[in-house]
């Protein structure tokens, strides 16, 4: 082919890639944190007895899980301003990824909640705890322990989804890689390095989640 690999130009811009990676991690962390709150509330709604609570929650999960996240990103950034809702690039992406992650985490948390023995709720009521206290101090901590394996894959998947922020020019890792590619014309080298950063970061995240699983594992 006559193409000679030369990483020099990419290494000179490596700090830009690291800055993009840092922003990707920040986007993922904030979005997953907000999404976890949304997901937990929706999960409790999904297992509620009242149809007025359950049906809107189920509709939210169904609609969001069946929409491509890129469509949601473009809608939030380009369509919402036409309705008078104006958000910055980073803010709109965080809002979308939070809503998107909330729908997926809701299903993860719902499965975890259903795995909790009902006798724990009855025991909590018997010692005088309110339903809210039981959910916060007993049900939620046990549920998080149970769903850690599923949560790990969801977190890694959502981190990779931050690459879609490049579609609206958020300067995360993929955007910075594309920018360096255009400036240096070192296509293969740029994407090899960017891919390596994604692989290493996902591997570190997976290792950290495995450590958390071992430390918080429910004794058998």
Phi, psi and omega in degrees: 000335179083006180269126179250126179293134178213105184272001186302314182294325180289318180297326179295335180252016185298328179297328177293320178295319179295321177296320177295321178295318179299319179293321178301315179296319178297316178300315181295315184298310182296316183294319180291324177298311178294318180298326179295321178295314178299313183298321180293317178296318180292323179298316177296324178293325182293332180260007179290155179281332183283127178294331179295334177269319186290317187296314177298322179296316179295323179295317178302311181297315182296314183294310184294319181290342180257008175251135174297138182297329179297322177298317179296320180297312181294323179296314182296321186275325185255328184269320182301322177301332177292341179259007179092003179257110184244122177233152174291171182300310182293316182297319181292323179291318178300319179298315181294312183294328177294314179295319180295313180293327178301322180292319180288319180292331178300318179291321177298312181292324179299315178298321178294319179295322180290342179276351181278128179301136180294339180297335179294321177295317179295323179293321178296318178295325182293331180264009172096009178282148176280161178304322179294317179297322179296317181295319185283316188265341183241302188294308185300312179300318179293322179297316180300321177299316184292328187262003183306316178301315178291324181296326181300310181294326179293317179298315180295318179298318180291326175299316179295330179294343178297342178298336181288347177295340177299336181296335178244025173066029170285126188283056176273192190300312181296319179297315180295322178296318179295322179296315178296322178301316180293322184285327187252343184062019176264077188296307185296313183298316182300313184282336173295313181294315180298318179297320178299320179295320177295316182297314181297315181296316179295324178294318178295316178300317180296319179295318179296320179293325177293322176298316179298321179299316181294320183286329184255008182301140178285124180301138180257000000 
